[in-house]
Amino acid sequence: MTTPVSYSPAPIVKLVEEFSKLPGIGPKTAQRLTFYLVRMPEERARDLAEAIVGVKERVSICSRCFNITEADPCDICSDPRRDQSRVCVVEEALDVLALERTHSYRGLYHVLHGAISPMNGVGPDDLRIRPLLSRLRENPVEEIILATNPNVEGDATAMYIHGLIAPLGISVTRPARGLPVGGDLEYADESTLGRAIEGRQDF
Amino acid sequence: MRSRTYRSRGIVLRQYPLGEADRIVSILTPEMGKVRAVAKGVRRPRTRLGGNLDLTSVIDFAASFGRNLDVITEARTLGQNIEVRSDLPRLSLALYVCELADSFAPEGSRSRELFRLTLSVLDTLGPAPDPWLLTRWFETRILDVSGFRPQIEDCVECAEALKPGDHLLDLGAGGALCPNCRSLGVGGKIFVSESAMRVLRHLQRTSRSDELGTPTLRDSLRDEVEGILSRYIRFVVERDIKSADFTRRAVRLEGDANPQFRR
Ligand SMILES: [Zn+2]
Ligand SMILES: [Zn+2]
C-alpha cells in the first residue's frame, strides 16, 4: 500500500512512524498530527517536546503505593487529610485517576501494575504484591479494598491477595457488583464506579 | 461461496490484549476447532460484547471471517460457573484446563470430543470432591482424544504385559518399558514408581469423571503423578503450559483453610 508519506521528507516520515506506535493512533491520525505540527509555531512545538521529555525525566513511581508521581512519596501518600486506615488495591495507575474522579474515596492506594494472568505467564511475583504485604505489616490498616477488574483474572488476583492478607486480620472488601463485568475499571463512568466503591462488600 | 459470518457455541480459552481496548480471544468450538477472533472495544464497559467473553465461560457467539483474524460480532454467556469463579484453587485449575485445551485444539477442523470433554470438566470442577484428581483425569483424556495416549499396560517395545514393580516411561516411544527393554526406547525416560503407575492406570481406565472416586493419595505421590503427566504433555505439545505454576501456588495458598487442598 502506498501513502503520500512516501513522498515526504525524512523527518516527517519519522514522526508519522513514531505517532503510529502510540495506542489508539492509526496511520491516518499519525499523518494528520504530523502535518498539524509542521504548521505549529516553533515555540509551541518546543513546549510539546519538553513536556514529553519532562514526563520521562521527572515522573517516577511512588515507592509506597507505586502510583506514577513527580514527588516521592506521591501527593496522595503524603496528604495528611487522606484516610490512612484504608488502602485500595488497583491494577493500573489509570484506575487511581478513575477512582479519584468519583470523589467517593478518601483513602490510600496500591497500584499492582497488572493482574495475575497465568496463561500469559504473569504470576504474583510480576506484580507489586510483595511490597503490598510489607507495607501492611509496617503500617497496619483497617480495610483493604480489592478493586481489581471485574473479570476472571481480576477475580483471581483479588482472591490470591485475599489469601495472603487473611492472616493479618484486616477487613477485606471488594467494590459492589454494579461494575460492568468484563470491562476495565479505568473505563467505567464516574457514577457507576462511585456507587461501586461506596457499596463495597466483605470479600 | 461460503457465508461471511458464522455462529457457534464455544468455550473462551484464552485472551490477549490488542491495542488499547480490543482483545484477541481464542474460543474452542465443536465444529471448527479453535477459533481466534478479535473482540473490539471489550475492555470498555457496556459494549455489547463486554462481559460475555470472560475466560472459562461457555458462550454463544457470531463472528465474521476476516483477512487475518475473524471479528466477533455478538456474544452471549450461556454458562458461568459461580462455584469455580469464587474459589481460587478451582478457578486456577479451570484456567489450566483452558490453556491445555488451547494447546491441543486443532485450528479449523472438527473437535467435538475435545469440546465435550473440556465442557464437562469445567462443569464438574465446581462440585468435584478432588479437583486435583479431576484435572489429572482431564490431562489423561485430552491425550486420548488427541491421539497421544501413552501405552502403560504393556511394554511399548515388546508388547509384553507389564509386571508389578517400578517402571520407566519413555517419552519418545510413548509408553512404559519392561525391565528387559529398559536399554531400548527412543529417549527421554521418566521413572514411574509402582504406586504412580497404579494412579496413571486408574486415570486411563476411568472413562467417566464421576467414576474417579476419592482415593487417598499422599502428597508425594500426587506430586509424582503430576510431574509425570506434565513432562509427558510438555513433550507432546512442545511447550510449557504456563498456568501450571500459578495453579500449584494457588492450591498451596489455600492448603491450610481447605482440607481437600491440603498439599
Ligand atoms: Zn504513593
Ligand atoms: Zn519389553
Tab-separated table of C-alpha atoms and ligand atoms in Angstrom:
chain	number	residue	atom	x	y	z
A	1	MET	CA	0.000	0.000	0.000
A	2	THR	CA	1.440	3.413	-0.932
A	3	THR	CA	0.632	6.500	1.075
A	4	PRO	CA	1.517	10.145	0.403
A	5	VAL	CA	4.083	9.725	3.148
A	6	SER	CA	6.493	8.001	0.776
A	7	TYR	CA	6.991	11.370	-0.973
A	8	SER	CA	7.548	13.207	2.304
A	9	PRO	CA	10.834	14.461	3.785
A	10	ALA	CA	12.546	12.032	6.121
A	11	PRO	CA	11.756	13.942	9.392
A	12	ILE	CA	8.055	13.769	8.557
A	13	VAL	CA	8.204	10.071	7.792
A	14	LYS	CA	9.991	9.548	11.110
A	15	LEU	CA	7.403	11.479	13.136
A	16	VAL	CA	4.469	9.717	11.442
A	17	GLU	CA	6.154	6.443	12.308
A	18	GLU	CA	6.579	7.424	15.961
A	19	PHE	CA	2.973	8.627	16.289
A	20	SER	CA	1.673	5.380	14.787
A	21	LYS	CA	3.316	3.422	17.587
A	22	LEU	CA	1.116	5.177	20.172
A	23	PRO	CA	-2.024	3.445	21.450
A	24	GLY	CA	-5.190	4.326	19.564
A	25	ILE	CA	-3.363	6.120	16.739
A	26	GLY	CA	-3.583	4.665	13.262
A	27	PRO	CA	-1.529	5.749	10.220
A	28	LYS	CA	-4.108	8.348	9.131
A	29	THR	CA	-4.263	10.069	12.519
A	30	ALA	CA	-0.466	9.929	12.730
A	31	GLN	CA	-0.240	11.814	9.419
A	32	ARG	CA	-2.795	14.379	10.494
A	33	LEU	CA	-0.971	15.057	13.766
A	34	THR	CA	2.364	15.346	11.956
A	35	PHE	CA	1.117	17.856	9.404
A	36	TYR	CA	-0.563	19.794	12.185
A	37	LEU	CA	2.799	20.025	13.956
A	38	VAL	CA	4.505	21.226	10.771
A	39	ARG	CA	2.222	24.269	10.767
A	40	MET	CA	2.555	24.845	14.527
A	41	PRO	CA	4.619	27.837	15.806
A	42	GLU	CA	8.102	26.696	16.786
A	43	GLU	CA	7.623	27.741	20.428
A	44	ARG	CA	4.616	25.535	20.897
A	45	ALA	CA	6.387	22.638	19.264
A	46	ARG	CA	9.260	23.121	21.727
A	47	ASP	CA	6.830	23.218	24.659
A	48	LEU	CA	5.322	19.943	23.495
A	49	ALA	CA	8.724	18.320	23.051
A	50	GLU	CA	9.795	19.478	26.515
A	51	ALA	CA	6.593	18.188	28.049
A	52	ILE	CA	7.280	14.764	26.555
A	53	VAL	CA	10.871	14.697	27.791
A	54	GLY	CA	9.723	16.066	31.179
A	55	VAL	CA	7.358	13.151	31.636
A	56	LYS	CA	10.242	10.756	31.259
A	57	GLU	CA	12.684	12.758	33.358
A	58	ARG	CA	10.528	13.877	36.247
A	59	VAL	CA	7.752	11.342	36.594
A	60	SER	CA	8.587	8.228	38.530
A	61	ILE	CA	6.850	5.609	40.606
A	62	CYS	CA	5.886	6.240	44.239
A	63	SER	CA	7.900	3.941	46.472
A	64	ARG	CA	4.930	3.343	48.800
A	65	CYS	CA	1.899	2.941	46.559
A	66	PHE	CA	3.565	2.525	43.117
A	67	ASN	CA	1.337	5.166	41.576
A	68	ILE	CA	3.013	7.404	38.998
A	69	THR	CA	4.219	10.589	40.647
A	70	GLU	CA	6.573	13.549	40.474
A	71	ALA	CA	7.381	13.607	44.191
A	72	ASP	CA	8.206	10.516	46.209
A	73	PRO	CA	6.113	9.652	48.210
A	74	CYS	CA	3.328	10.794	45.927
A	75	ASP	CA	0.813	13.556	46.698
A	76	ILE	CA	-1.812	11.072	47.827
A	77	CYS	CA	0.520	9.139	50.156
A	78	SER	CA	1.817	12.355	51.734
A	79	ASP	CA	-1.551	14.118	52.114
A	80	PRO	CA	-2.419	14.097	55.868
A	81	ARG	CA	-6.116	14.604	55.045
A	82	ARG	CA	-6.352	11.217	53.342
A	83	ASP	CA	-7.719	8.364	55.419
A	84	GLN	CA	-4.588	6.391	56.321
A	85	SER	CA	-6.576	3.401	57.564
A	86	ARG	CA	-7.756	2.284	54.102
A	87	VAL	CA	-5.826	1.042	51.087
A	88	CYS	CA	-7.499	0.485	47.743
A	89	VAL	CA	-5.641	-2.027	45.535
A	90	VAL	CA	-5.934	-1.411	41.786
A	91	GLU	CA	-4.367	-2.925	38.669
A	92	GLU	CA	-3.188	0.247	36.895
A	93	ALA	CA	-2.307	3.857	37.669
A	94	LEU	CA	-5.171	4.872	35.366
A	95	ASP	CA	-7.561	3.201	37.806
A	96	VAL	CA	-6.403	5.653	40.506
A	97	LEU	CA	-7.385	8.541	38.234
A	98	ALA	CA	-10.759	6.921	37.593
A	99	LEU	CA	-11.417	6.440	41.321
A	100	GLU	CA	-10.241	9.962	42.178
A	101	ARG	CA	-12.718	11.404	39.675
A	102	THR	CA	-15.566	9.819	41.652
A	103	HIS	CA	-14.696	11.839	44.833
A	104	SER	CA	-16.130	8.869	46.737
A	105	TYR	CA	-12.904	7.546	48.174
A	106	ARG	CA	-10.505	9.351	50.519
A	107	GLY	CA	-8.111	6.565	51.486
A	108	LEU	CA	-4.752	5.484	50.055
A	109	TYR	CA	-3.962	3.316	47.038
A	110	HIS	CA	-1.705	0.488	45.989
A	111	VAL	CA	-1.044	0.009	42.273
A	112	LEU	CA	-0.213	-3.583	41.280
A	113	HIS	CA	0.836	-2.792	37.707
A	114	GLY	CA	-1.213	-5.582	36.182
A	115	ALA	CA	-3.284	-8.610	37.119
A	116	ILE	CA	-2.328	-12.234	37.552
A	117	SER	CA	-2.622	-13.791	34.102
A	118	PRO	CA	-1.461	-17.389	34.495
A	119	MET	CA	-1.740	-18.314	30.811
A	120	ASN	CA	0.256	-15.290	29.746
A	121	GLY	CA	2.938	-16.147	32.278
A	122	VAL	CA	2.145	-13.220	34.588
A	123	GLY	CA	2.335	-14.504	38.158
A	124	PRO	CA	2.141	-12.863	41.601
A	125	ASP	CA	5.887	-12.115	41.562
A	126	ASP	CA	5.500	-9.981	38.440
A	127	LEU	CA	3.129	-7.629	40.296
A	128	ARG	CA	3.675	-5.336	43.304
A	129	ILE	CA	2.086	-7.819	45.695
A	130	ARG	CA	5.055	-8.479	47.962
A	131	PRO	CA	5.602	-4.725	48.607
A	132	LEU	CA	1.895	-4.531	49.500
A	133	LEU	CA	2.367	-7.152	52.201
A	134	SER	CA	5.414	-5.482	53.726
A	135	ARG	CA	3.617	-2.151	53.576
A	136	LEU	CA	0.668	-3.614	55.508
A	137	ARG	CA	2.958	-5.177	58.103
A	138	GLU	CA	4.783	-1.891	58.672
A	139	ASN	CA	1.698	0.334	58.629
A	140	PRO	CA	-1.319	-1.730	59.687
A	141	VAL	CA	-4.635	-0.558	58.190
A	142	GLU	CA	-8.268	-1.338	58.954
A	143	GLU	CA	-9.515	-2.041	55.467
A	144	ILE	CA	-8.181	-3.262	52.145
A	145	ILE	CA	-10.385	-2.691	49.123
A	146	LEU	CA	-9.555	-5.065	46.280
A	147	ALA	CA	-10.609	-3.026	43.248
A	148	THR	CA	-9.098	-5.221	40.535
A	149	ASN	CA	-11.034	-5.510	37.280
A	150	PRO	CA	-14.310	-7.481	37.406
A	151	ASN	CA	-13.140	-10.357	35.186
A	152	VAL	CA	-11.610	-13.803	35.773
A	153	GLU	CA	-8.041	-12.538	36.061
A	154	GLY	CA	-9.040	-9.602	38.273
A	155	ASP	CA	-11.019	-12.001	40.493
A	156	ALA	CA	-8.089	-14.427	40.660
A	157	THR	CA	-5.758	-11.579	41.638
A	158	ALA	CA	-8.167	-10.400	44.341
A	159	MET	CA	-8.600	-13.917	45.749
A	160	TYR	CA	-4.858	-14.514	45.739
A	161	ILE	CA	-4.155	-11.284	47.643
A	162	HIS	CA	-7.020	-12.045	49.996
A	163	GLY	CA	-5.436	-15.415	50.788
A	164	LEU	CA	-2.133	-13.719	51.615
A	165	ILE	CA	-3.524	-10.985	53.847
A	166	ALA	CA	-6.155	-13.109	55.591
A	167	PRO	CA	-3.739	-13.957	58.458
A	168	LEU	CA	-3.152	-10.221	59.096
A	169	GLY	CA	-6.712	-9.784	60.355
A	170	ILE	CA	-7.536	-6.807	58.127
A	171	SER	CA	-11.071	-6.344	56.824
A	172	VAL	CA	-11.093	-7.077	53.066
A	173	THR	CA	-13.763	-5.682	50.766
A	174	ARG	CA	-14.462	-5.720	47.042
A	175	PRO	CA	-16.342	-2.986	45.135
A	176	ALA	CA	-20.035	-3.792	44.748
A	177	ARG	CA	-21.137	-5.766	41.746
A	178	GLY	CA	-22.556	-2.740	39.923
A	179	LEU	CA	-19.465	-2.681	37.766
A	180	PRO	CA	-19.885	-3.931	34.249
A	181	VAL	CA	-18.351	-7.394	34.184
A	182	GLY	CA	-15.534	-7.826	31.691
A	183	GLY	CA	-14.667	-4.166	31.240
A	184	ASP	CA	-11.581	-2.470	32.615
A	185	LEU	CA	-12.044	-0.303	35.679
A	186	GLU	CA	-10.445	2.732	34.075
A	187	TYR	CA	-13.229	2.938	31.513
A	188	ALA	CA	-16.103	2.796	33.995
A	189	ASP	CA	-18.137	6.004	34.277
A	190	GLU	CA	-17.827	8.064	37.434
A	191	SER	CA	-21.257	7.467	38.937
A	192	THR	CA	-21.135	3.684	38.444
A	193	LEU	CA	-17.623	3.460	39.842
A	194	GLY	CA	-18.522	5.813	42.705
A	195	ARG	CA	-21.517	3.695	43.677
A	196	ALA	CA	-19.460	0.503	43.417
A	197	ILE	CA	-16.761	1.805	45.739
A	198	GLU	CA	-19.266	3.190	48.257
A	199	GLY	CA	-21.284	-0.012	48.289
A	200	ARG	CA	-18.280	-2.313	48.657
A	201	GLN	CA	-18.892	-5.617	50.382
A	202	ASP	CA	-16.963	-8.012	52.559
A	203	PHE	CA	-14.867	-10.316	50.444
B	1	MET	CA	-19.170	-19.048	-1.843
B	2	ARG	CA	-19.071	-19.520	1.886
B	3	SER	CA	-21.040	-17.223	4.105
B	4	ARG	CA	-19.164	-14.253	5.532
B	5	THR	CA	-20.352	-14.834	9.062
B	6	TYR	CA	-20.861	-17.836	11.311
B	7	ARG	CA	-22.431	-18.633	14.649
B	8	SER	CA	-21.372	-21.246	17.172
B	9	ARG	CA	-21.257	-22.355	20.742
B	10	GLY	CA	-17.816	-22.012	22.283
B	11	ILE	CA	-15.624	-22.020	25.369
B	12	VAL	CA	-13.443	-18.944	25.950
B	13	LEU	CA	-9.959	-20.428	26.371
B	14	ARG	CA	-7.541	-17.536	26.170
B	15	GLN	CA	-7.336	-13.806	25.720
B	16	TYR	CA	-4.605	-11.464	24.643
B	17	PRO	CA	-4.865	-7.660	24.829
B	18	LEU	CA	-4.785	-5.994	21.410
B	19	GLY	CA	-4.139	-2.264	21.157
B	20	GLU	CA	-5.951	-0.017	23.593
B	21	ALA	CA	-9.367	-1.536	24.033
B	22	ASP	CA	-9.508	-4.739	21.956
B	23	ARG	CA	-8.746	-8.350	22.739
B	24	ILE	CA	-7.860	-11.401	20.718
B	25	VAL	CA	-9.969	-14.254	22.030
B	26	SER	CA	-9.285	-17.931	21.496
B	27	ILE	CA	-12.538	-19.922	21.505
B	28	LEU	CA	-12.982	-23.708	21.377
B	29	THR	CA	-15.897	-24.742	19.158
B	30	PRO	CA	-17.254	-28.227	18.432
B	31	GLU	CA	-17.220	-27.930	14.633
B	32	MET	CA	-14.323	-25.585	13.791
B	33	GLY	CA	-11.801	-26.436	16.481
B	34	LYS	CA	-10.074	-23.411	17.921
B	35	VAL	CA	-11.156	-20.039	16.562
B	36	ARG	CA	-9.036	-16.949	17.128
B	37	ALA	CA	-11.017	-13.764	16.738
B	38	VAL	CA	-10.834	-10.084	17.617
B	39	ALA	CA	-13.297	-8.675	20.126
B	40	LYS	CA	-13.396	-4.949	19.501
B	41	GLY	CA	-13.764	-2.483	22.344
B	42	VAL	CA	-14.353	-5.163	25.001
B	43	ARG	CA	-12.125	-3.541	27.584
B	44	ARG	CA	-14.539	-0.619	27.714
B	45	PRO	CA	-17.645	-1.363	29.766
B	46	ARG	CA	-21.160	-1.511	28.393
B	47	THR	CA	-20.162	-2.771	24.980
B	48	ARG	CA	-22.429	-5.462	23.631
B	49	LEU	CA	-19.568	-7.919	23.925
B	50	GLY	CA	-18.196	-6.782	27.264
B	51	GLY	CA	-18.630	-9.345	29.984
B	52	ASN	CA	-19.677	-12.088	27.604
B	53	LEU	CA	-16.173	-13.158	26.685
B	54	ASP	CA	-14.661	-13.869	30.072
B	55	LEU	CA	-12.150	-16.726	30.362
B	56	THR	CA	-13.647	-20.201	31.004
B	57	SER	CA	-17.164	-19.004	30.030
B	58	VAL	CA	-19.385	-21.013	27.719
B	59	ILE	CA	-20.810	-18.677	25.109
B	60	ASP	CA	-22.941	-18.473	22.023
B	61	PHE	CA	-21.219	-16.167	19.553
B	62	ALA	CA	-21.269	-14.876	15.998
B	63	ALA	CA	-18.217	-13.779	14.042
B	64	SER	CA	-17.332	-12.627	10.560
B	65	PHE	CA	-14.420	-14.038	8.617
B	66	GLY	CA	-11.518	-11.617	8.415
B	67	ARG	CA	-8.348	-11.496	6.327
B	68	ASN	CA	-6.121	-12.410	9.276
B	69	LEU	CA	-8.362	-12.797	12.275
B	70	ASP	CA	-12.123	-13.210	12.446
B	71	VAL	CA	-14.109	-10.464	14.149
B	72	ILE	CA	-16.625	-11.285	16.877
B	73	THR	CA	-19.902	-9.505	16.220
B	74	GLU	CA	-22.065	-10.948	19.007
B	75	ALA	CA	-21.552	-12.949	22.181
B	76	ARG	CA	-23.839	-14.154	24.918
B	77	THR	CA	-22.811	-16.086	28.030
B	78	LEU	CA	-24.577	-19.441	28.316
B	79	GLY	CA	-22.923	-20.622	31.461
B	80	GLN	CA	-20.550	-19.298	34.031
B	81	ASN	CA	-19.635	-21.461	36.925
B	82	ILE	CA	-20.091	-19.415	40.107
B	83	GLU	CA	-18.674	-22.193	42.306
B	84	VAL	CA	-15.450	-22.138	40.309
B	85	ARG	CA	-15.421	-18.365	39.954
B	86	SER	CA	-15.322	-17.765	43.709
B	87	ASP	CA	-12.736	-20.394	44.674
B	88	LEU	CA	-9.111	-19.643	43.782
B	89	PRO	CA	-7.755	-23.223	43.511
B	90	ARG	CA	-10.698	-24.345	41.367
B	91	LEU	CA	-10.546	-21.195	39.248
B	92	SER	CA	-6.819	-21.638	38.675
B	93	LEU	CA	-7.413	-25.276	37.695
B	94	ALA	CA	-10.125	-24.115	35.275
B	95	LEU	CA	-7.629	-21.702	33.703
B	96	TYR	CA	-5.111	-24.543	33.437
B	97	VAL	CA	-7.756	-26.745	31.772
B	98	CYS	CA	-8.459	-23.956	29.271
B	99	GLU	CA	-4.793	-23.418	28.474
B	100	LEU	CA	-4.321	-27.143	27.975
B	101	ALA	CA	-7.355	-27.326	25.676
B	102	ASP	CA	-5.936	-24.349	23.779
B	103	SER	CA	-2.593	-26.102	23.216
B	104	PHE	CA	-4.210	-29.313	21.992
B	105	ALA	CA	-7.090	-27.846	19.957
B	106	PRO	CA	-6.749	-28.014	16.190
B	107	GLU	CA	-7.486	-24.866	14.182
B	108	GLY	CA	-10.146	-25.163	11.542
B	109	SER	CA	-11.144	-28.783	11.998
B	110	ARG	CA	-13.882	-30.531	13.922
B	111	SER	CA	-13.163	-31.212	17.573
B	112	ARG	CA	-16.427	-32.377	19.089
B	113	GLU	CA	-14.799	-34.776	21.534
B	114	LEU	CA	-12.344	-32.201	22.855
B	115	PHE	CA	-15.172	-29.676	23.157
B	116	ARG	CA	-17.387	-32.099	25.069
B	117	LEU	CA	-14.511	-33.151	27.336
B	118	THR	CA	-13.455	-29.583	28.177
B	119	LEU	CA	-17.051	-28.521	28.783
B	120	SER	CA	-17.746	-31.436	31.108
B	121	VAL	CA	-14.563	-30.923	33.132
B	122	LEU	CA	-15.216	-27.181	33.560
B	123	ASP	CA	-18.756	-28.053	34.685
B	124	THR	CA	-17.546	-30.686	37.123
B	125	LEU	CA	-14.688	-28.654	38.666
B	126	GLY	CA	-17.072	-26.780	40.973
B	127	PRO	CA	-18.572	-29.754	42.832
B	128	ALA	CA	-15.636	-32.168	42.284
B	129	PRO	CA	-14.624	-33.854	45.575
B	130	ASP	CA	-10.999	-33.977	44.399
B	131	PRO	CA	-10.366	-31.221	41.818
B	132	TRP	CA	-6.703	-32.229	41.592
B	133	LEU	CA	-7.656	-35.773	40.504
B	134	LEU	CA	-10.213	-34.425	38.020
B	135	THR	CA	-7.537	-32.232	36.453
B	136	ARG	CA	-5.147	-35.186	36.091
B	137	TRP	CA	-8.017	-37.151	34.524
B	138	PHE	CA	-8.543	-34.290	32.067
B	139	GLU	CA	-4.859	-34.481	31.114
B	140	THR	CA	-5.152	-38.231	30.537
B	141	ARG	CA	-8.336	-37.866	28.479
B	142	ILE	CA	-7.017	-34.974	26.364
B	143	LEU	CA	-4.024	-37.182	25.461
B	144	ASP	CA	-6.515	-39.911	24.485
B	145	VAL	CA	-8.754	-37.758	22.284
B	146	SER	CA	-5.747	-36.125	20.632
B	147	GLY	CA	-4.117	-39.445	19.776
B	148	PHE	CA	-1.234	-39.321	22.253
B	149	ARG	CA	-2.448	-41.935	24.749
B	150	PRO	CA	0.643	-43.351	26.453
B	151	GLN	CA	0.846	-47.139	26.461
B	152	ILE	CA	1.130	-48.119	30.131
B	153	GLU	CA	-0.494	-51.564	30.315
B	154	ASP	CA	2.011	-53.409	28.084
B	155	CYS	CA	5.654	-52.729	27.263
B	156	VAL	CA	5.786	-50.228	24.413
B	157	GLU	CA	8.748	-52.090	22.836
B	158	CYS	CA	7.978	-55.823	23.170
B	159	ALA	CA	4.231	-55.671	23.949
B	160	GLU	CA	4.726	-57.955	26.965
B	161	ALA	CA	2.246	-57.255	29.775
B	162	LEU	CA	3.981	-55.149	32.430
B	163	LYS	CA	4.526	-56.920	35.764
B	164	PRO	CA	4.059	-55.111	39.077
B	165	GLY	CA	7.050	-53.010	40.070
B	166	ASP	CA	8.642	-49.692	39.181
B	167	HIS	CA	8.737	-48.668	35.545
B	168	LEU	CA	10.383	-46.373	33.057
B	169	LEU	CA	8.157	-44.277	30.839
B	170	ASP	CA	9.781	-43.484	27.503
B	171	LEU	CA	8.560	-40.116	26.202
B	172	GLY	CA	9.694	-40.628	22.616
B	173	ALA	CA	8.272	-44.147	22.332
B	174	GLY	CA	5.042	-43.052	24.030
B	175	GLY	CA	4.825	-45.710	26.709
B	176	ALA	CA	6.323	-47.770	29.505
B	177	LEU	CA	9.263	-50.165	29.125
B	178	CYS	CA	9.506	-53.599	30.756
B	179	PRO	CA	12.731	-54.466	32.661
B	180	ASN	CA	14.107	-56.324	29.598
B	181	CYS	CA	13.603	-53.368	27.282
B	182	ARG	CA	14.999	-50.682	29.592
B	183	SER	CA	18.065	-50.144	27.431
B	184	LEU	CA	15.856	-49.686	24.352
B	185	GLY	CA	13.445	-46.866	23.705
B	186	VAL	CA	13.770	-43.576	21.941
B	187	GLY	CA	14.840	-41.404	24.824
B	188	GLY	CA	13.590	-39.025	27.475
B	189	LYS	CA	12.907	-41.634	30.149
B	190	ILE	CA	10.915	-40.877	33.299
B	191	PHE	CA	10.978	-43.087	36.398
B	192	VAL	CA	7.462	-44.140	37.434
B	193	SER	CA	7.008	-45.768	40.842
B	194	GLU	CA	4.628	-48.678	41.180
B	195	SER	CA	2.106	-46.518	43.088
B	196	ALA	CA	2.252	-43.733	40.496
B	197	MET	CA	1.703	-46.297	37.737
B	198	ARG	CA	-1.382	-47.514	39.582
B	199	VAL	CA	-2.772	-43.957	39.665
B	200	LEU	CA	-1.964	-43.384	35.972
B	201	ARG	CA	-3.752	-46.613	35.020
B	202	HIS	CA	-6.738	-45.730	37.189
B	203	LEU	CA	-6.976	-42.393	35.343
B	204	GLN	CA	-6.625	-44.050	31.944
B	205	ARG	CA	-9.191	-46.772	32.692
B	206	THR	CA	-11.812	-44.358	34.043
B	207	SER	CA	-13.999	-43.302	31.154
B	208	ARG	CA	-16.335	-41.013	33.110
B	209	SER	CA	-15.130	-38.436	35.613
B	210	ASP	CA	-17.868	-39.319	38.118
B	211	GLU	CA	-16.324	-42.797	38.377
B	212	LEU	CA	-12.962	-41.447	39.562
B	213	GLY	CA	-13.813	-41.950	43.216
B	214	THR	CA	-11.900	-40.320	46.050
B	215	PRO	CA	-8.759	-42.410	46.536
B	216	THR	CA	-6.496	-41.321	49.390
B	217	LEU	CA	-3.194	-40.279	47.832
B	218	ARG	CA	-0.197	-38.983	49.727
B	219	ASP	CA	1.141	-35.567	48.712
B	220	SER	CA	4.427	-37.012	47.446
B	221	LEU	CA	2.512	-39.424	45.201
B	222	ARG	CA	0.347	-36.592	43.887
B	223	ASP	CA	3.485	-34.614	43.124
B	224	GLU	CA	4.997	-37.581	41.286
B	225	VAL	CA	1.890	-38.210	39.158
B	226	GLU	CA	1.515	-34.510	38.379
B	227	GLY	CA	5.187	-34.313	37.386
B	228	ILE	CA	4.986	-37.349	35.090
B	229	LEU	CA	1.874	-36.092	33.283
B	230	SER	CA	3.229	-32.585	32.955
B	231	ARG	CA	6.518	-33.823	31.436
B	232	TYR	CA	4.633	-36.105	29.080
B	233	ILE	CA	2.327	-33.276	27.964
B	234	ARG	CA	5.235	-30.889	27.572
B	235	PHE	CA	6.921	-33.421	25.310
B	236	VAL	CA	3.748	-33.780	23.196
B	237	VAL	CA	2.815	-30.096	22.798
B	238	GLU	CA	6.451	-28.959	22.745
B	239	ARG	CA	5.861	-26.006	25.024
B	240	ASP	CA	5.309	-25.146	28.671
B	241	ILE	CA	1.779	-24.884	29.988
B	242	LYS	CA	2.324	-21.551	31.672
B	243	SER	CA	-0.585	-21.590	34.101
B	244	ALA	CA	0.614	-24.804	35.808
B	245	ASP	CA	2.947	-22.814	38.009
B	246	PHE	CA	0.266	-20.449	39.314
B	247	THR	CA	-2.130	-23.357	39.823
B	248	ARG	CA	0.340	-25.005	42.207
B	249	ARG	CA	0.788	-21.746	44.131
B	250	ALA	CA	-2.945	-21.113	44.366
B	251	VAL	CA	-3.558	-24.625	45.657
B	252	ARG	CA	-0.762	-24.303	48.221
B	253	LEU	CA	-2.075	-20.911	49.394
B	254	GLU	CA	-5.453	-22.475	50.096
B	255	GLY	CA	-3.854	-25.502	51.789
B	256	ASP	CA	-4.470	-24.606	55.428
B	257	ALA	CA	-8.022	-23.373	55.084
B	258	ASN	CA	-9.327	-26.173	52.889
B	259	PRO	CA	-8.578	-29.814	53.725
B	260	GLN	CA	-9.169	-31.152	50.211
B	261	PHE	CA	-6.398	-28.852	49.018
B	262	ARG	CA	-4.060	-29.926	51.820
B	263	ARG	CA	-0.818	-30.144	49.850
C	1	ZN	ZN	2.050	6.960	46.789
C	2	ZN	ZN	9.610	-55.001	26.815
